[in-house]
Each structure stands twice: as C-alpha cells, then as structure tokens.
Amino acid sequence: MKRIGMLTSGGDCQGLNAALRGVAKALYEEFGKDVEIYGIHDGYRGLIEGDYQKMAPENFSGILTHGGTILGTSRQPFKLMRVIGENNVDKVAAMKATYAKMKLDALVILGGNGTHKTANLLSGEGLNVVTLPKTIDNDLWGTDVTFGYQSAIDIATYVLDCIHTTATSHGRIFIVELMGHKAGWLTLEAGIAGGADIILIPEIPYKLDKIVSTLNRRGKQGKEFSILAVAEGALSYEESKLSKKEFKQARANMAEPSIAYRLANELGKKTGQEIRVAVPGHFQRGGSPCAFDRVISTRFGTEAARLIKEKKFGHMVALQNGKMVDVPLSEVAGKLKTVPPESEIVRSARDLGICMGD
Ligand code: F6P
C-alpha cells in the first residue's frame, strides 16, 4: 500500500484543485486500490498539528474548474520554521513526526517561493518530497511558468480593459495596481495585453519625471487619457539606492496605503490632472482557472505522480521550453525569477512606445 500526503501552502491561486486532481487521478490510475491519499489541511499548519484526512477518489471529481484549494492553505513563514514559538512547538520535528505517524511514502507540496524553502528543508530532513510550482507571481526559479499566473493575467487584463473604457470617457489618468510581490511578470504581461501606456515593475526603478513627460507628451498628442499598470512592488530610482533596511523604513513611513496611491498624489501635483486608482487585489487570485492553467496544472500533477512512481524525490516539477522536467529543490529554494530588464518582452514593450518609467 502506498500512502501519499498532499498539501497546498502560501497564497492560493487558480489551478490548485486542478493540480491536486491531476496528482490524485494519475495515482489512482497507476496504483488503483493500492494507494491511499491523505489531504493535509491548511498547508504546513496541518502538517505541524497533525490535521489531515483520508481522501476518497470522489473528492477529486468535479474540482477541475474550481478556484481556491479543497485542502485549505495558510502562510507559515520559512524564517520561523526553526524558531520555537511561545507554544514550545518545534515545528520541524512536529512535521517529521506527523509524516512518520501518517506512514507516508511521499508528500506532494504545492506552493510558491516560501513554500519551496520549507519543502527543501523537509527534503533535507529525509522526507520524500515532490513539489509543484504555484503562484500568480510567476517568480519561481527553474520553471518557465507557474500555474495560476495565466489566470491572473487574464483577470488583470480584464481590469485594464474595463478601466480603459471609463478612462477614455472621462479623459482621466488611471493607475491600476497589480500583484506580483517582488516580480513584475504579471504587471508586464497584463500591461501589454491591456494596452497600458506606462508599465512600472520592481525590476526597472522609475523616475517620476519620465512618467510626467510621457503623460504630457500624450496630452500634446491629443490623447486625453492614460493608463498606468503599476506593480505593487514598483519602486522609484531613489528608493532603489536605499539599503533593504532603509527601504523598509521608508515604506513603513509612507503616508499612502500603497505605491499606486503615492504615485497618484505625486503625479496629480506634477500634472495638475485628475488621477484615479484601481486596485483589483485578491481578485487576481480568485475564480476559475483559465484553460491554459487547467492544462498546465493537470500536467504538473500527473508528472508529480510519475515522479512518485519512479521514487524520484526532492524535486520540483517544472515546465522548461514546453516540456515537463524536474528540478532539484536545492536549486529552486531561495531563488527568485524576476523580469530581466534587457529581456525581449521588455524590449517589445519599449518598441511599442510603452514607457517603462526609466
Ligand atoms: O504571492 C501571491 C501574492 O498574491 C502576491 O502577489 C501578493 O504580494 C501576496 O500574495 C499577497 O499576500 P496575502 O494574500 O497574504 O495578502
């Protein structure tokens, strides 16, 4: 009898259920009654606290199109994993104990960057771990694409499309703030897809004057509206010169709730124009996965089942050049995949006349 545990950790996204279904269906196909699948609740919390349930094949039916995760999720910061908290719980020892108590042959972990650091830690502690790359940020090293990303692009693009019509009617400047944490992928691709005039991403620090001159130039061309797609992690040229600590402090002291609102204030003063802000926030992570994510999540899932069958552990399933591959967790953990400022996609945006803020 094979006993497989699965957990979803970190921020949710579209395609988690499709990926769980992919793993489960492929395992049931391969091992039939000789496999038992256990769903661990709320990510690493469930593994620490021994909170899990035995799943049945029917639990994985009808969930392909469902957003969120049937297992629940939570954020358990990696930097605290080795820290004994007030409750005196040694989290790593507790996770190992749960794994042993469950008599697992393998643990499938679906998550993003922080999740992969802990997955690597658990793999180093001797657990048989296979991971799947999940995040709307697309910032996981070692894979060309993560699941959830394309669905988030579609939503962000839809927001930009809607903002376009109202911006045109009113002749206003609109700032749309998009997620992505420290990576600009989502903003860049949605910005291009949604016809943004200015795209600001963390990888390319912006200069306010450049943005102002772009807005003024558009005004002179008779274009009464402008749309800025701004990543939540965008930062100014001046901020890019600060140390990590100084930057954190500066942001903590910022009067506005986020970068989009600060830009709106600054640009409003410099241009004398009316500026509106739209922040779709968690909308971008919600709802049904798009067709691309359904397919990619399924492929990631069935590939994870194949790795379990081959007893190839300590790896993340990844997509590279259109092919499913697996990458050692030690290579993935702690590395961020950000937008190379000199990349072809950035050049394409610039060739189109999009202002990247620099
Ligand atoms: O990593 C996914 C993500 O949506 C980021 O884009 C964003 O910065 C963060 O999660 C938001 O986290 P939370 O859901 O905890 O507010």
Short mmCIF file of N, CA and C and ligand atoms in Angstrom, two decimals, residues 10-13 75 112-113 134-137 139 178-183 186 232 281-282 284-285, ligand 1:
data_model
loop_
_atom_site.label_atom_id
_atom_site.label_comp_id
_atom_site.label_asym_id
_atom_site.label_seq_id
_atom_site.Cartn_x
_atom_site.Cartn_y
_atom_site.Cartn_z
N GLY A 10 0.82 28.62 1.33
CA GLY A 10 1.02 30.00 0.85
C GLY A 10 -0.26 30.57 0.26
N GLY A 11 -0.12 31.68 -0.45
CA GLY A 11 -1.31 32.31 -1.07
C GLY A 11 -1.94 31.35 -2.07
N ASP A 12 -3.26 31.32 -2.08
CA ASP A 12 -3.91 30.41 -3.04
C ASP A 12 -3.80 30.98 -4.45
N CYS A 13 -4.23 30.22 -5.42
CA CYS A 13 -4.32 30.73 -6.79
C CYS A 13 -5.17 29.76 -7.60
N ARG A 75 -0.24 30.71 5.48
CA ARG A 75 1.15 31.16 5.33
C ARG A 75 1.90 30.81 6.61
N GLY A 112 4.55 28.30 -3.54
CA GLY A 112 5.43 29.27 -4.19
C GLY A 112 6.79 29.32 -3.52
N ASN A 113 7.36 30.52 -3.49
CA ASN A 113 8.75 30.66 -3.02
C ASN A 113 9.00 30.23 -1.58
N LYS A 134 3.38 26.76 -7.83
CA LYS A 134 2.13 27.52 -7.81
C LYS A 134 2.38 28.98 -7.46
N THR A 135 1.93 29.88 -8.22
CA THR A 135 1.84 31.29 -7.82
C THR A 135 1.43 32.18 -8.99
N ILE A 136 0.62 33.17 -8.68
CA ILE A 136 0.27 34.13 -9.74
C ILE A 136 1.45 35.04 -10.07
N ASP A 137 2.49 35.00 -9.21
CA ASP A 137 3.62 35.91 -9.42
C ASP A 137 4.59 35.44 -10.50
N ASP A 139 7.23 33.81 -10.20
CA ASP A 139 8.59 34.19 -9.80
C ASP A 139 9.41 33.01 -9.26
N LEU A 178 -1.23 46.21 -9.70
CA LEU A 178 -1.36 44.75 -9.84
C LEU A 178 -0.42 44.02 -8.90
N MET A 179 -0.77 42.78 -8.58
CA MET A 179 0.03 41.99 -7.64
C MET A 179 1.31 41.49 -8.30
N GLY A 180 2.05 40.70 -7.57
CA GLY A 180 3.29 40.15 -8.13
C GLY A 180 4.43 40.15 -7.13
N HIS A 181 4.17 40.72 -5.95
CA HIS A 181 5.19 40.79 -4.90
C HIS A 181 6.44 41.49 -5.45
N LYS A 182 7.59 40.80 -5.46
CA LYS A 182 8.81 41.47 -5.91
C LYS A 182 9.10 41.29 -7.39
N ALA A 183 8.18 40.63 -8.09
CA ALA A 183 8.39 40.36 -9.52
C ALA A 183 7.36 41.11 -10.37
N LEU A 186 3.52 39.70 -13.88
CA LEU A 186 2.07 39.85 -14.03
C LEU A 186 1.71 41.24 -14.58
N GLU A 232 2.66 46.17 -7.59
CA GLU A 232 2.62 46.54 -6.17
C GLU A 232 4.03 46.72 -5.61
N GLY A 281 -6.42 43.77 -6.39
CA GLY A 281 -6.01 42.93 -5.26
C GLY A 281 -6.25 41.45 -5.46
N HIS A 282 -6.93 40.84 -4.46
CA HIS A 282 -7.07 39.38 -4.47
C HIS A 282 -8.02 38.86 -5.55
N GLN A 284 -7.35 38.97 -8.39
CA GLN A 284 -6.41 38.36 -9.34
C GLN A 284 -6.11 36.90 -9.03
N ARG A 285 -6.35 36.49 -7.79
CA ARG A 285 -6.06 35.11 -7.40
C ARG A 285 -7.31 34.23 -7.37
O1 F6P B 1 2.28 35.50 -3.85
C1 F6P B 1 0.99 35.77 -4.29
C2 F6P B 1 0.53 37.11 -3.80
O2 F6P B 1 -0.78 37.32 -4.28
C3 F6P B 1 1.43 38.28 -4.14
O3 F6P B 1 1.26 38.73 -5.45
C4 F6P B 1 1.00 39.28 -3.10
O4 F6P B 1 2.04 40.19 -2.83
C5 F6P B 1 0.71 38.42 -1.90
O5 F6P B 1 0.46 37.12 -2.39
C6 F6P B 1 -0.46 38.86 -1.07
O6 F6P B 1 -0.49 38.08 0.07
P1 F6P B 1 -1.76 37.87 1.02
O7 F6P B 1 -2.74 37.04 0.31
O8 F6P B 1 -1.18 37.18 2.21
O9 F6P B 1 -2.29 39.23 1.31
#
